[in-house]
XYZ file of C-alpha atoms in Angstrom:
500
model
C -15.740 16.970 32.110
C -13.006 18.649 29.977
C -13.271 15.876 27.371
C -17.049 16.394 27.291
C -16.601 20.052 26.475
C -14.128 19.193 23.731
C -16.765 16.848 22.210
C -19.395 19.555 22.557
C -21.599 17.608 25.046
C -23.881 19.383 27.499
C -23.454 18.948 31.276
C -26.368 16.435 31.631
C -25.308 14.344 28.623
C -21.756 14.357 29.865
C -22.836 13.029 33.295
C -24.937 10.246 31.717
C -22.063 9.287 29.468
C -19.704 8.966 32.429
C -22.275 6.889 34.396
C -22.642 4.441 31.482
C -18.874 4.040 31.284
C -18.679 3.326 35.051
C -21.554 0.759 34.856
C -19.931 -0.974 31.864
C -16.680 -1.264 33.790
C -18.446 -2.683 36.885
C -20.576 -5.130 34.826
C -17.530 -6.352 32.915
C -15.836 -6.971 36.257
C -18.784 -8.994 37.613
C -19.270 -11.061 34.474
C -15.582 -11.690 34.196
C -15.370 -13.034 37.770
C -18.659 -14.960 37.897
C -17.438 -18.288 36.484
C -14.416 -18.363 38.800
C -16.518 -17.441 41.833
C -19.128 -20.077 41.023
C -16.485 -22.774 40.700
C -14.990 -21.629 44.013
C -18.381 -21.832 45.763
C -19.088 -25.277 44.303
C -15.681 -26.578 45.364
C -16.024 -25.136 48.883
C -19.565 -26.542 49.130
C -18.303 -30.013 48.120
C -15.488 -29.965 50.693
C -17.696 -28.681 53.522
C -20.405 -31.226 52.679
C -17.836 -34.039 52.841
C -16.648 -32.685 56.214
C -20.192 -32.646 57.553
C -20.300 -28.842 57.878
C -23.739 -28.636 56.326
C -24.749 -25.049 57.169
C -21.489 -23.689 55.736
C -21.829 -25.901 52.635
C -25.398 -24.676 52.101
C -24.235 -21.064 52.207
C -21.781 -21.692 49.371
C -24.384 -23.538 47.277
C -26.781 -20.605 47.761
C -24.095 -18.340 46.281
C -23.486 -20.752 43.406
C -27.207 -20.878 42.532
C -27.469 -17.075 42.674
C -24.424 -16.800 40.413
C -25.731 -19.248 37.812
C -29.484 -19.875 37.891
C -29.349 -21.976 34.700
C -27.044 -24.722 35.977
C -29.076 -27.840 36.831
C -26.199 -29.360 38.824
C -25.988 -26.482 41.312
C -29.674 -26.986 42.188
C -29.141 -30.727 42.500
C -26.129 -30.288 44.788
C -27.959 -27.791 46.983
C -30.862 -30.262 47.213
C -28.356 -32.887 48.437
C -27.321 -30.551 51.277
C -30.962 -29.909 52.221
C -31.535 -33.677 52.368
C -28.431 -34.183 54.498
C -29.859 -31.559 56.880
C -33.202 -33.396 57.020
C -34.997 -30.632 55.096
C -36.749 -32.697 52.417
C -39.409 -30.028 51.797
C -36.686 -27.521 50.920
C -34.963 -30.040 48.642
C -38.044 -30.651 46.464
C -38.112 -27.245 44.656
C -34.404 -27.561 43.807
C -34.868 -31.083 42.408
C -37.877 -29.881 40.387
C -35.846 -26.949 38.995
C -32.992 -29.294 38.128
C -35.413 -31.571 36.215
C -36.944 -28.577 34.409
C -33.479 -27.488 33.259
C -32.520 -31.053 32.262
C -35.548 -33.366 31.797
C -33.360 -36.443 31.198
C -31.485 -35.997 34.509
C -32.487 -39.358 35.998
C -30.677 -38.934 39.348
C -32.817 -35.885 40.183
C -36.016 -37.664 39.110
C -35.199 -40.705 41.224
C -34.355 -38.549 44.236
C -37.549 -36.524 43.902
C -39.585 -39.734 43.550
C -38.019 -41.097 46.742
C -38.953 -37.933 48.668
C -42.513 -37.934 47.310
C -42.894 -41.599 48.293
C -41.696 -40.899 51.847
C -44.231 -38.065 51.983
C -46.988 -40.509 51.017
C -47.589 -38.881 47.627
C -47.897 -42.114 45.630
C -49.236 -40.685 42.366
C -46.442 -38.151 41.753
C -43.792 -40.554 43.052
C -44.982 -43.224 40.589
C -44.718 -40.712 37.712
C -41.051 -40.038 38.546
C -40.143 -43.734 38.841
C -41.924 -44.499 35.552
C -40.054 -41.618 33.854
C -36.732 -43.112 35.010
C -37.739 -46.605 33.780
C -38.845 -45.179 30.435
C -35.302 -43.997 29.776
C -33.576 -46.822 31.695
C -35.852 -49.908 31.803
C -33.414 -51.998 33.861
C -32.933 -49.444 36.629
C -33.261 -51.641 39.748
C -33.865 -48.885 42.320
C -36.609 -47.323 40.219
C -38.247 -50.749 39.796
C -38.149 -51.419 43.552
C -39.479 -47.980 44.436
C -42.311 -48.262 41.922
C -43.363 -51.527 43.598
C -43.253 -49.822 46.999
C -45.399 -46.952 45.662
C -48.029 -49.442 44.452
C -47.895 -51.311 47.785
C -48.302 -48.046 49.715
C -51.352 -47.045 47.700
C -53.039 -50.394 48.410
C -52.221 -50.186 52.130
C -53.598 -46.640 52.371
C -56.895 -47.750 50.814
C -57.159 -50.721 53.213
C -56.358 -48.550 56.246
C -58.980 -45.942 55.396
C -61.591 -48.639 54.846
C -60.767 -50.246 58.221
C -60.950 -46.853 59.961
C -64.372 -46.023 58.524
C -65.586 -49.472 59.655
C -64.456 -48.648 63.197
C -61.723 -51.314 63.200
C -59.073 -49.149 64.869
C -56.820 -52.066 65.783
C -56.577 -53.139 62.121
C -55.961 -49.530 61.060
C -53.073 -49.259 63.511
C -51.637 -52.573 62.316
C -51.725 -51.485 58.649
C -50.033 -48.213 59.535
C -46.948 -50.012 60.802
C -45.999 -50.737 57.194
C -47.473 -47.507 55.808
C -45.293 -45.350 58.059
C -42.288 -47.562 57.342
C -42.629 -46.680 53.637
C -43.767 -43.056 54.120
C -42.330 -41.749 57.431
C -42.761 -38.116 56.342
C -46.514 -38.369 55.677
C -48.369 -36.388 58.394
C -51.774 -37.778 57.299
C -50.786 -41.351 58.194
C -49.476 -40.395 61.632
C -52.526 -38.250 62.371
C -54.904 -41.072 61.413
C -53.056 -43.580 63.582
C -52.992 -41.067 66.460
C -56.785 -40.743 66.174
C -57.068 -44.532 66.430
C -54.911 -44.563 69.565
C -57.101 -41.851 71.108
C -60.253 -43.842 70.375
C -58.638 -46.939 71.915
C -57.702 -45.023 75.079
C -53.935 -44.805 74.551
C -53.127 -41.059 74.589
C -49.382 -41.603 75.130
C -48.991 -43.364 71.770
C -51.174 -40.715 70.135
C -48.728 -38.086 71.415
C -45.803 -40.036 69.926
C -47.468 -39.985 66.490
C -48.675 -36.377 66.590
C -45.415 -34.785 67.784
C -43.492 -35.192 64.468
C -46.488 -33.903 62.461
C -45.904 -30.420 63.902
C -42.686 -30.357 61.851
C -44.063 -32.161 58.793
C -46.628 -29.406 58.152
C -45.785 -25.709 57.844
C -48.829 -24.600 59.882
C -50.113 -27.432 62.040
C -52.100 -25.570 64.678
C -54.575 -28.456 64.862
C -51.780 -30.832 65.958
C -50.441 -28.387 68.539
C -53.963 -27.962 69.972
C -54.573 -31.710 70.096
C -51.165 -32.332 71.696
C -51.895 -29.676 74.302
C -55.249 -31.262 75.104
C -53.736 -34.748 75.366
C -50.995 -33.596 77.732
C -53.616 -31.670 79.714
C -55.775 -34.786 80.108
C -52.740 -36.720 81.370
C -51.961 -34.057 83.982
C -48.832 -32.708 82.278
C -49.990 -29.096 82.446
C -46.552 -27.568 81.782
C -46.128 -29.505 78.519
C -49.723 -28.668 77.614
C -48.927 -24.980 78.066
C -45.813 -25.270 75.867
C -47.778 -26.799 72.960
C -50.663 -24.352 73.087
C -48.172 -21.471 73.037
C -46.699 -22.911 69.829
C -50.167 -22.815 68.302
C -50.557 -19.137 69.228
C -47.131 -18.347 67.751
C -48.530 -19.449 64.389
C -51.705 -17.404 64.848
C -52.305 -15.375 68.004
C -55.965 -14.891 66.996
C -56.768 -18.612 66.777
C -59.947 -18.798 68.893
C -59.731 -22.484 69.851
C -56.079 -22.256 70.845
C -56.574 -19.036 72.795
C -59.577 -20.426 74.688
C -57.640 -23.549 75.686
C -54.560 -21.454 76.528
C -56.526 -19.404 79.088
C -57.783 -22.575 80.798
C -54.371 -24.268 80.915
C -52.612 -21.129 82.091
C -55.087 -20.563 84.941
C -54.928 -24.171 86.152
C -51.144 -24.379 85.805
C -50.746 -21.210 87.849
C -52.963 -22.591 90.628
C -51.121 -25.926 90.743
C -47.701 -24.289 90.881
C -48.870 -21.889 93.603
C -50.297 -24.763 95.681
C -47.031 -26.690 95.579
C -45.076 -23.561 96.452
C -47.300 -23.061 99.528
C -46.590 -26.647 100.599
C -42.852 -26.007 100.253
C -43.313 -23.027 102.570
C -45.250 -25.158 105.120
C -48.373 -23.037 104.531
C -50.599 -26.087 104.477
C -54.024 -24.515 105.079
C -53.450 -22.056 102.227
C -52.342 -24.945 100.033
C -55.587 -26.785 100.867
C -57.585 -23.705 99.798
C -55.616 -23.486 96.556
C -56.242 -27.142 95.713
C -59.947 -26.584 96.407
C -59.756 -23.895 93.701
C -58.033 -26.345 91.340
C -61.028 -28.706 91.574
C -63.385 -25.844 90.736
C -61.253 -24.696 87.786
C -61.121 -28.190 86.270
C -63.899 -30.492 87.513
C -64.052 -32.640 84.364
C -60.552 -34.142 84.126
C -60.178 -36.869 86.797
C -56.408 -36.457 87.082
C -56.634 -32.992 88.654
C -59.349 -33.932 91.168
C -57.316 -37.013 92.142
C -54.185 -34.916 92.550
C -56.000 -32.270 94.614
C -57.489 -34.904 96.936
C -54.075 -36.526 97.357
C -52.345 -33.252 98.248
C -55.162 -32.078 100.558
C -54.862 -35.424 102.354
C -51.114 -34.755 102.793
C -51.700 -31.207 104.080
C -54.359 -32.289 106.608
C -51.872 -34.751 108.106
C -49.314 -31.972 108.359
C -51.722 -29.775 110.347
C -52.614 -32.762 112.591
C -56.256 -32.836 111.521
C -56.451 -36.607 111.965
C -60.096 -37.509 111.339
C -60.565 -35.100 108.430
C -57.323 -36.403 106.927
C -58.558 -39.999 107.219
C -61.831 -39.074 105.457
C -60.128 -37.206 102.586
C -57.345 -39.789 102.237
C -59.938 -42.590 102.090
C -61.794 -40.805 99.295
C -58.516 -40.215 97.463
C -57.629 -43.898 97.903
C -60.933 -44.948 96.333
C -60.220 -42.722 93.354
C -56.609 -43.899 92.981
C -56.178 -47.267 94.762
C -52.565 -47.889 93.709
C -51.190 -44.544 94.888
C -48.588 -45.289 97.580
C -48.425 -41.627 98.667
C -52.095 -41.617 99.643
C -51.702 -44.839 101.633
C -48.635 -43.413 103.373
C -50.462 -40.223 104.327
C -53.543 -42.088 105.535
C -51.269 -44.311 107.636
C -49.845 -41.164 109.248
C -53.392 -39.922 109.896
C -54.215 -43.238 111.560
C -51.102 -42.837 113.731
C -52.343 -39.395 114.774
C -55.646 -41.060 115.596
C -53.786 -43.775 117.558
C -55.161 -46.498 115.269
C -51.861 -48.283 114.766
C -53.219 -51.511 113.294
C -54.757 -49.630 110.346
C -51.555 -47.595 109.987
C -49.528 -50.809 109.658
C -52.044 -52.169 107.121
C -51.767 -49.027 104.975
C -47.975 -49.013 105.068
C -47.874 -52.709 104.095
C -50.217 -52.024 101.164
C -48.197 -48.970 100.107
C -45.029 -51.057 100.003
C -46.726 -53.509 97.623
C -46.776 -50.711 95.038
C -43.070 -49.986 95.580
C -41.895 -52.812 93.325
C -38.239 -51.814 93.539
C -38.388 -51.472 97.320
C -36.426 -48.223 97.111
C -38.705 -45.873 99.035
C -37.116 -45.200 102.398
C -40.149 -43.235 103.654
C -42.365 -46.326 103.316
C -39.827 -48.634 104.952
C -39.207 -46.319 107.890
C -42.921 -45.483 108.232
C -43.843 -49.151 108.436
C -41.179 -49.838 111.067
C -42.403 -46.897 113.164
C -46.071 -47.936 112.846
C -45.163 -51.499 113.886
C -43.250 -50.216 116.922
C -46.159 -48.000 117.939
C -48.562 -50.917 117.560
C -46.330 -53.081 119.752
C -46.109 -50.361 122.407
C -49.841 -49.651 122.287
C -50.495 -53.263 123.160
C -48.497 -52.625 126.343
C -49.057 -49.013 127.321
C -50.045 -46.051 125.200
C -49.349 -42.936 127.238
C -51.619 -40.786 125.083
C -54.530 -43.166 125.610
C -53.771 -43.444 129.350
C -54.204 -39.672 129.716
C -56.947 -39.498 127.085
C -55.156 -36.836 125.002
C -54.376 -36.609 121.292
C -50.879 -37.155 119.930
C -50.516 -33.461 119.195
C -51.608 -32.329 122.705
C -49.422 -29.601 124.224
C -47.785 -29.734 127.652
C -50.544 -27.712 129.351
C -53.225 -30.096 128.040
C -51.201 -33.106 129.193
C -50.739 -31.736 132.744
C -54.429 -30.840 132.975
C -55.455 -34.370 131.959
C -52.910 -35.853 134.375
C -54.202 -33.851 137.348
C -57.798 -34.823 136.675
C -56.959 -38.541 136.416
C -54.543 -38.471 139.354
C -57.257 -37.068 141.580
C -59.679 -39.692 140.330
C -57.352 -42.691 140.802
C -55.386 -41.772 143.892
C -55.326 -44.930 146.109
C -56.458 -42.913 149.168
C -59.838 -42.606 147.459
C -60.448 -46.359 147.742
C -61.227 -48.585 150.800
C -60.779 -52.264 149.895
C -57.353 -53.758 149.228
C -58.412 -54.923 145.760
C -59.587 -51.448 144.802
C -56.398 -49.878 146.198
C -54.213 -52.284 144.176
C -56.124 -51.457 140.988
C -55.910 -47.731 141.776
C -52.148 -48.021 142.419
C -51.680 -49.618 139.000
C -53.780 -46.920 137.314
C -52.016 -44.170 139.229
C -48.545 -45.427 138.254
C -49.581 -45.548 134.578
C -50.974 -42.007 134.804
C -47.808 -40.697 136.465
C -45.612 -42.540 133.925
C -47.612 -41.067 131.057
C -47.232 -37.573 132.472
C -43.495 -38.097 132.997
C -42.891 -39.273 129.422
C -45.161 -36.816 127.618
C -43.954 -33.716 129.460
C -40.286 -34.549 128.831
C -39.448 -33.527 125.225
C -36.690 -36.114 124.800
C -38.735 -38.988 126.238
C -41.810 -37.966 124.267
C -39.780 -37.873 121.049
C -38.577 -41.423 121.708
C -42.141 -42.584 122.374
C -43.426 -40.914 119.194
C -40.686 -42.716 117.266
C -42.011 -46.052 118.515
C -39.864 -46.625 121.616
C -41.128 -46.745 125.201
C -38.454 -44.935 127.242
C -39.771 -46.577 130.456
C -39.799 -50.120 129.086
C -37.073 -52.126 130.922
C -36.275 -53.841 127.608
C -35.207 -50.490 126.190
C -33.090 -49.462 129.200
C -29.466 -50.372 129.575
C -28.680 -52.330 132.718
C -32.209 -53.903 132.730
C -34.163 -54.574 135.910
C -35.900 -51.976 137.986
C -38.965 -51.924 140.139
C -42.375 -50.446 140.146
C -43.957 -51.422 136.763
C -42.334 -48.660 134.808
C -42.412 -45.943 137.466
C -39.877 -43.290 136.393
C -36.381 -43.829 137.761
C -37.455 -47.246 139.221
C -39.269 -45.718 142.188
C -42.713 -46.953 143.318
C -44.214 -44.682 145.999
C -46.651 -47.378 147.089
C -44.109 -50.097 147.958
C -43.655 -48.725 151.541
C -47.081 -50.000 152.595
C -49.455 -47.337 151.489
C -48.338 -44.485 153.759
C -47.658 -42.258 150.741
C -49.821 -39.151 150.590
C -50.183 -37.486 147.206
C -49.942 -33.698 146.956
C -50.768 -31.609 143.891
C -48.385 -28.853 142.870
C -49.813 -26.137 140.693
C -46.581 -24.424 139.692
């Protein structure tokens, strides 16, 4: 300020003068260091690129480009990093800038042509290859790539013609080579996906559509179609993921939002139903699966799934006949589903129809090609044991009770039958002998089914009163418990009922 006064400058002019001096000093410092800094960034970028540290290399090339926006090589080198990172779309502007700064830079032209060809842009790719050959007529790579560009154009025309003629198989076949030449072209993948959809192969359509969500900046249409395909296949969680990606791009997209509401509602119901099953709340799970069928009546997968799970739940609540009816309907809808056959077999067991249970388990095992399902193996063995026993004596049938009858029901049935078949009620010897046999079976049934341990053995397919199953063998009285027959003493036994 003192020097300003000596020069006769006012306060404002003095301040401006000082500011200009400071700016000149700072600018000189920047300009003086720029070349050194740029060289440092380029060298660091080269080393990091060679070491495979692409993100760090890119950062240094960004700094180099910012420091010298007129150097065609810095753009070209940054484009190389983008390509190494799989970001071809980001590499294109840098290659274009490099060519603008140095039109005879053939390496950049060739690289840009290669990217354009992989993107399916035959016209612009051909222009780059021709520009290289104009300056270097013997350039082998440019010659080869120009031939590939011409081949791609011809294949694209053939494929579109086949598609419009409805020859989807031919279109798919042509796209094998098209996508080999232009793997980054979303149009080709989307067209082939449409052919797969029309030919009833949604899984392959999904494989083609998935990469297109990355090949386009805003591909809401692909996300919506992917969501719908997964939804139709029953993969509701994956469907929800894709439709959410669509809404991330535009939360006001009407088609995506409408589909999102449907998928979210159904997915919530399905998850809740399975959670209820895990908690053994089977009747509530049945109600929830009934809701699933109302929410989505048009996609067969969800109706099939609901029928299958309702069939399972009905078995769990011992509703034998209803389970058989629902399982049979589910089996008609999905004949190769081993779970449905297993559950119907269990329903038949509840209904004491062991022959049909064995048949269902045998059929279910046919669909277990690896033979690894223990539940099917053990279920079949149990059904076969029960069938074998039933051909001898079925204690449930003897008493006329269901397999899930409680102790009180069993005792009630026993008392009624014991009164009916007591030998004292009969006069002739033949009738008494028949009554004795019936009475022993009734008493045996009551003994087994009111003893938890013996009943458990019988339910597992083993007759605890069968001499073959008892150690030591032998025994009297046609299976009378503890080898005692009250009628062997000559008929003087008098039966008394105890109501305790």
